[in-house]
Coordinates of C-alpha atoms in Angstrom, one line a residue:
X1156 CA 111.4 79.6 123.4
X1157 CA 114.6 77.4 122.7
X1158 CA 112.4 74.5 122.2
X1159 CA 111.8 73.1 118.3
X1160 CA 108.4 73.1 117.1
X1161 CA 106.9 71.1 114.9
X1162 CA 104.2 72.0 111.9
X1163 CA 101.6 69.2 110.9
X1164 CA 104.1 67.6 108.1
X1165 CA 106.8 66.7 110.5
X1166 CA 104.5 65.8 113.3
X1167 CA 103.2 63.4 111.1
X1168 CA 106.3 61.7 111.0
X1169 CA 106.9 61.5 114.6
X1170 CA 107.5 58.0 116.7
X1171 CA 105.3 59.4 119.2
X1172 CA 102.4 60.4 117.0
X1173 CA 102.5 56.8 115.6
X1174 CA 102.3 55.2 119.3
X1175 CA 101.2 52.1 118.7
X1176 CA 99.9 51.2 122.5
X1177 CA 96.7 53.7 122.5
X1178 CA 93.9 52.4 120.8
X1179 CA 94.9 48.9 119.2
X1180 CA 94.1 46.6 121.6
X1181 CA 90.9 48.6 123.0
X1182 CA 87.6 46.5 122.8
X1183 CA 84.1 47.8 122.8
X1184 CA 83.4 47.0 126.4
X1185 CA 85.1 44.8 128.8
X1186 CA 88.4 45.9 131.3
X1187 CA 90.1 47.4 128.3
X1188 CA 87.2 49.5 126.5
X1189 CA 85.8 52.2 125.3
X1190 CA 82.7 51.8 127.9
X1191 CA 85.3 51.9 130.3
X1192 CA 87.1 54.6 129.2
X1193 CA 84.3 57.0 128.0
X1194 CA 82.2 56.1 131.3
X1195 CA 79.4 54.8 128.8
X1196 CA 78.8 52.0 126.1
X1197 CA 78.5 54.2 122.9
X1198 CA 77.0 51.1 121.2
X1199 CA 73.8 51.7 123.0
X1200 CA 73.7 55.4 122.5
X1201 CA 73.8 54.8 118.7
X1202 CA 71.4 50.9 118.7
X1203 CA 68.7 53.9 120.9
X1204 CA 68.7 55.8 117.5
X1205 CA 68.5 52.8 114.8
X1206 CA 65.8 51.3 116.9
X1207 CA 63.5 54.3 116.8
X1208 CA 64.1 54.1 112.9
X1209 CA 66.5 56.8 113.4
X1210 CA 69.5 56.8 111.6
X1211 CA 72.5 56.8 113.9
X1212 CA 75.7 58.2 113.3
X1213 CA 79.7 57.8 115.5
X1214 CA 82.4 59.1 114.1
X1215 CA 85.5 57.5 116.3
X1216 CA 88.9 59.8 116.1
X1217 CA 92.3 58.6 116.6
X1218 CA 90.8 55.2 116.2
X1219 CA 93.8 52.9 116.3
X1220 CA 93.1 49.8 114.7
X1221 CA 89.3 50.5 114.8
X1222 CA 88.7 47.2 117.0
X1223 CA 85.6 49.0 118.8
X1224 CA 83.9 50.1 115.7
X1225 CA 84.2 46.7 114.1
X1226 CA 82.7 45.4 117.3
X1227 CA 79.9 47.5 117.0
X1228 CA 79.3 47.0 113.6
X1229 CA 79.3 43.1 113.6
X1230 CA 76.7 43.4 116.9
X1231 CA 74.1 46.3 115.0
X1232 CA 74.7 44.0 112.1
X1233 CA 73.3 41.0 114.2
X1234 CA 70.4 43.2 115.3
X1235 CA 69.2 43.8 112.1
X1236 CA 70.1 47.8 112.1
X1237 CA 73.4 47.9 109.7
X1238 CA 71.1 49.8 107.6
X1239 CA 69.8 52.4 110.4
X1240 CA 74.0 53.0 111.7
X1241 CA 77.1 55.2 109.9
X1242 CA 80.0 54.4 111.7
X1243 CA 83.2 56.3 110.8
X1244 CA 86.9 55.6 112.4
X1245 CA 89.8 58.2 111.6
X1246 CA 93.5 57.6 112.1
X1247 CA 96.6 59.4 111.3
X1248 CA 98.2 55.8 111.2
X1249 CA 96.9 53.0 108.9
X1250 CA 97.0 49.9 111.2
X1251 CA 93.5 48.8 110.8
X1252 CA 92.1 45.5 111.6
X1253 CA 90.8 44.4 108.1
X1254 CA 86.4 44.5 108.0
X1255 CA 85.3 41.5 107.5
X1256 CA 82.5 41.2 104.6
X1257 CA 81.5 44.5 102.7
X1258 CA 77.9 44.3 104.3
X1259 CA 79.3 46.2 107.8
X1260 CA 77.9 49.4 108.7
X1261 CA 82.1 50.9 109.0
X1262 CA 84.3 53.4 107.2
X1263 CA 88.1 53.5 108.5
X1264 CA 90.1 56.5 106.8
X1265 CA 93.3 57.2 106.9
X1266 CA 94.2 60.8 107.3
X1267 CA 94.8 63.6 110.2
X1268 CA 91.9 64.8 112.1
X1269 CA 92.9 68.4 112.0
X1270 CA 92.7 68.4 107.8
X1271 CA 90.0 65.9 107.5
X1272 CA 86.4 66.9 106.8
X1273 CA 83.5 64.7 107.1
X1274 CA 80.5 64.5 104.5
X1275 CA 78.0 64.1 107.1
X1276 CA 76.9 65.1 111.1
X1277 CA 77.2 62.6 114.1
X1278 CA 75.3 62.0 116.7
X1279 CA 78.2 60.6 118.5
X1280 CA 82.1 61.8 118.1
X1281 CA 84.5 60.3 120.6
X1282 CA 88.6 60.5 121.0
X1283 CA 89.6 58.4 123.6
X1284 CA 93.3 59.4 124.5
X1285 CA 93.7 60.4 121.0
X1286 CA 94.0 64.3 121.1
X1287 CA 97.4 63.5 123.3
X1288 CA 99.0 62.9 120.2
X1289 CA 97.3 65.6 117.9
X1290 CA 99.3 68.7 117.3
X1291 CA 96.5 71.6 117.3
X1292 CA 94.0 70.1 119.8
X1293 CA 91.8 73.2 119.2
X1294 CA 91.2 72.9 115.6
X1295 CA 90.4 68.9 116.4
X1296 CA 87.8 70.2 118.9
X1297 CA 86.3 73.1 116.9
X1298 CA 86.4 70.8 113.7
X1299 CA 84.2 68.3 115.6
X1300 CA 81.8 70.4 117.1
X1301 CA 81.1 71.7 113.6
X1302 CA 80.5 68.1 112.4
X1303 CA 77.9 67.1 115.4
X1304 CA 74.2 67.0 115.0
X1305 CA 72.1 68.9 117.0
X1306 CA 71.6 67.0 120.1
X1307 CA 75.0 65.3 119.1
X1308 CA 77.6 64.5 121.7
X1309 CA 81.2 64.7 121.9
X1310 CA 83.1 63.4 124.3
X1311 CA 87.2 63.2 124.3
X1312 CA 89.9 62.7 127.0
X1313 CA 91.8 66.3 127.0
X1314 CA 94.8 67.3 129.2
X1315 CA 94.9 70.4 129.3
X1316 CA 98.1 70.8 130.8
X1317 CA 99.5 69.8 127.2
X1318 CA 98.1 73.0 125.5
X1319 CA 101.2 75.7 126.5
X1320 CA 101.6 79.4 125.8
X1321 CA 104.5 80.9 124.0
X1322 CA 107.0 80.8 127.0
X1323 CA 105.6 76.9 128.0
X1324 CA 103.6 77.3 131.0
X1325 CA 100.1 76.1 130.7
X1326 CA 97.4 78.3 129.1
X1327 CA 95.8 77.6 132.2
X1328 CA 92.6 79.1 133.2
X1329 CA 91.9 81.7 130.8
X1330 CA 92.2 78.5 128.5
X1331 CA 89.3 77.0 130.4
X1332 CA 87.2 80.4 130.5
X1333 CA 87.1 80.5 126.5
X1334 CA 86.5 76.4 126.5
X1335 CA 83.4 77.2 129.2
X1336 CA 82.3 80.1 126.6
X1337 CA 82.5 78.1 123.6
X1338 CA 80.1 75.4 125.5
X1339 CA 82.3 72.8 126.2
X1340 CA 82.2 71.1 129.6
X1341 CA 85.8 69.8 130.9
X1342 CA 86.2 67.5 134.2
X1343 CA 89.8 68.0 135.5
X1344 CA 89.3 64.9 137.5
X1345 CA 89.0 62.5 134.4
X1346 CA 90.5 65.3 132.1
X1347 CA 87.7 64.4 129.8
X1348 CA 85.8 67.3 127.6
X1349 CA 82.6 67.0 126.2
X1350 CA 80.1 69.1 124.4
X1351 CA 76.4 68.6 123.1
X1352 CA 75.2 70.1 120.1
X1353 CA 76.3 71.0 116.8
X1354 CA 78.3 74.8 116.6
X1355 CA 80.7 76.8 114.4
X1356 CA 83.3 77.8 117.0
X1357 CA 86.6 79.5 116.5
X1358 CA 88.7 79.6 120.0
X1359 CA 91.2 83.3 120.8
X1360 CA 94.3 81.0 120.1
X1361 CA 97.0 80.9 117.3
X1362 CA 98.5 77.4 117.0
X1363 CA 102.4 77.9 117.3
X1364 CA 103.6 74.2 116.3
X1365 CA 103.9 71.2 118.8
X1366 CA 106.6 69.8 120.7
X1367 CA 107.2 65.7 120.6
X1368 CA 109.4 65.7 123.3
X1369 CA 107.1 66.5 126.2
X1370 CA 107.8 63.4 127.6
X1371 CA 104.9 60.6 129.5
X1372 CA 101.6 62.2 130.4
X1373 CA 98.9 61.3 133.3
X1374 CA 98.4 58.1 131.1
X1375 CA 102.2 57.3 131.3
X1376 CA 102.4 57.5 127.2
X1377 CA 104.9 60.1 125.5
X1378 CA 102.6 63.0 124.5
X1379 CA 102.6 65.9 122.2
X1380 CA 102.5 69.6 123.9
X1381 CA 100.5 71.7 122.2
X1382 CA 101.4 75.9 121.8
X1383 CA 99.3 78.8 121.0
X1384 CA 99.5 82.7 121.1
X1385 CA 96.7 83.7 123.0
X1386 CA 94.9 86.4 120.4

């Protein structure tokens, strides 16, 4: 392999990690949303929860600027639920749209989502076109199945064409056999993964590094390829 991989430090550092196209200018709803994206307004899964007096929790990954959170927040905050709603955003980046008040149900941190660890479950976790630019997409997806509640739902755009063995061809379907046996669910069509329920998973697959210079993906963004040993 005569390409140059990169370990989380460097990727970090990358151009192409710190796109600045995905995720800033994404609304709640609307043409450019994450109800358009996700196939679902996740503001209604979590408003379900606070108005059966059930706290609600989404926890937002590769946020961007956290646009859709702050949306949500200001409209649960409207309704009267602030106090029934945790609402989390995560970016490797720190180019957040500032939260207006201190009285909004919203946390935006800055860190990586392969060496951050929440102190709570979610009902909800979503990455929309966010694990594109995530080194070891495995650990991202383990990580947040172990952070779900019970009947929690992730749901993430995955393309699996960027996770690569040793000698960079796709892992493939063997890939999608372990996937299938860890209980996630992964439509090729919309390259979208999704899983329900919380579980401690670990995946036959030694992260290697990632590669920057993959080039545009199916979204016609540069992209980070991904590459494991199988174990």
């Amino acid at each position: 392999m005569d390409r140059r991989l990169l370990d989380d430090d460097d990727l970090a550092r990358s151009a192409v990690v710190a796109n600045c196209a995905m995720n800033r200018e994404r609304q709640l709803v609307g043409v450019n949303s994450y109800a358009r994206e996700l196939g679902f307004d996740p503001l209604r899964r979590i408003r379900v929860r606070a108005a059966r007096g059930q706290h609600g929790a989404w926890l937002d990954l590769c946020c961007g600027t956290g646009r859709a959170l702050l949306q949500a927040a200001a409209q649960l905050h409207r309704d009267g639920l602030a106090d029934q709603v945790t609402l989390v955003g995560v970016d490797l980046v720190d180019y957040f749209d500032p939260i207006p008040g201190t009285d909004l149900p919203v946390e935006l941190v800055c860190a990586s989502v392969t060496s951050w660890t929440p102190a709570r479950r979610f009902d909800l976790i979503t990455g929309v076109h966010g694990l594109h630019y995530v080194g070891d997409k495995l650990a991202a997806l383990t990580g947040a199945a172990s952070w779900l509640t019970d009947g929690g739902l992730l749901v993430a755009d995955l393309d699996v064409a960027s996770i690569r063995l040793p000698d960079g061809r796709p892992a493939g379907r063997a890939l999608g056999s372990a996937l299938r046996r860890a209980g996630f669910e992964y439509d090729p069509r919309r390259r979208r993964i999704s899983r329900t329920g919380r579980q401690d998973l670990t995946l036959p697959y030694l992260y290697l590094g990632a590669d920057d210079k993959a080039g545009p993906n199916y979204a016609n963004q540069p992209a980070v390829n991904s590459y494991y040993e199988p174990l």
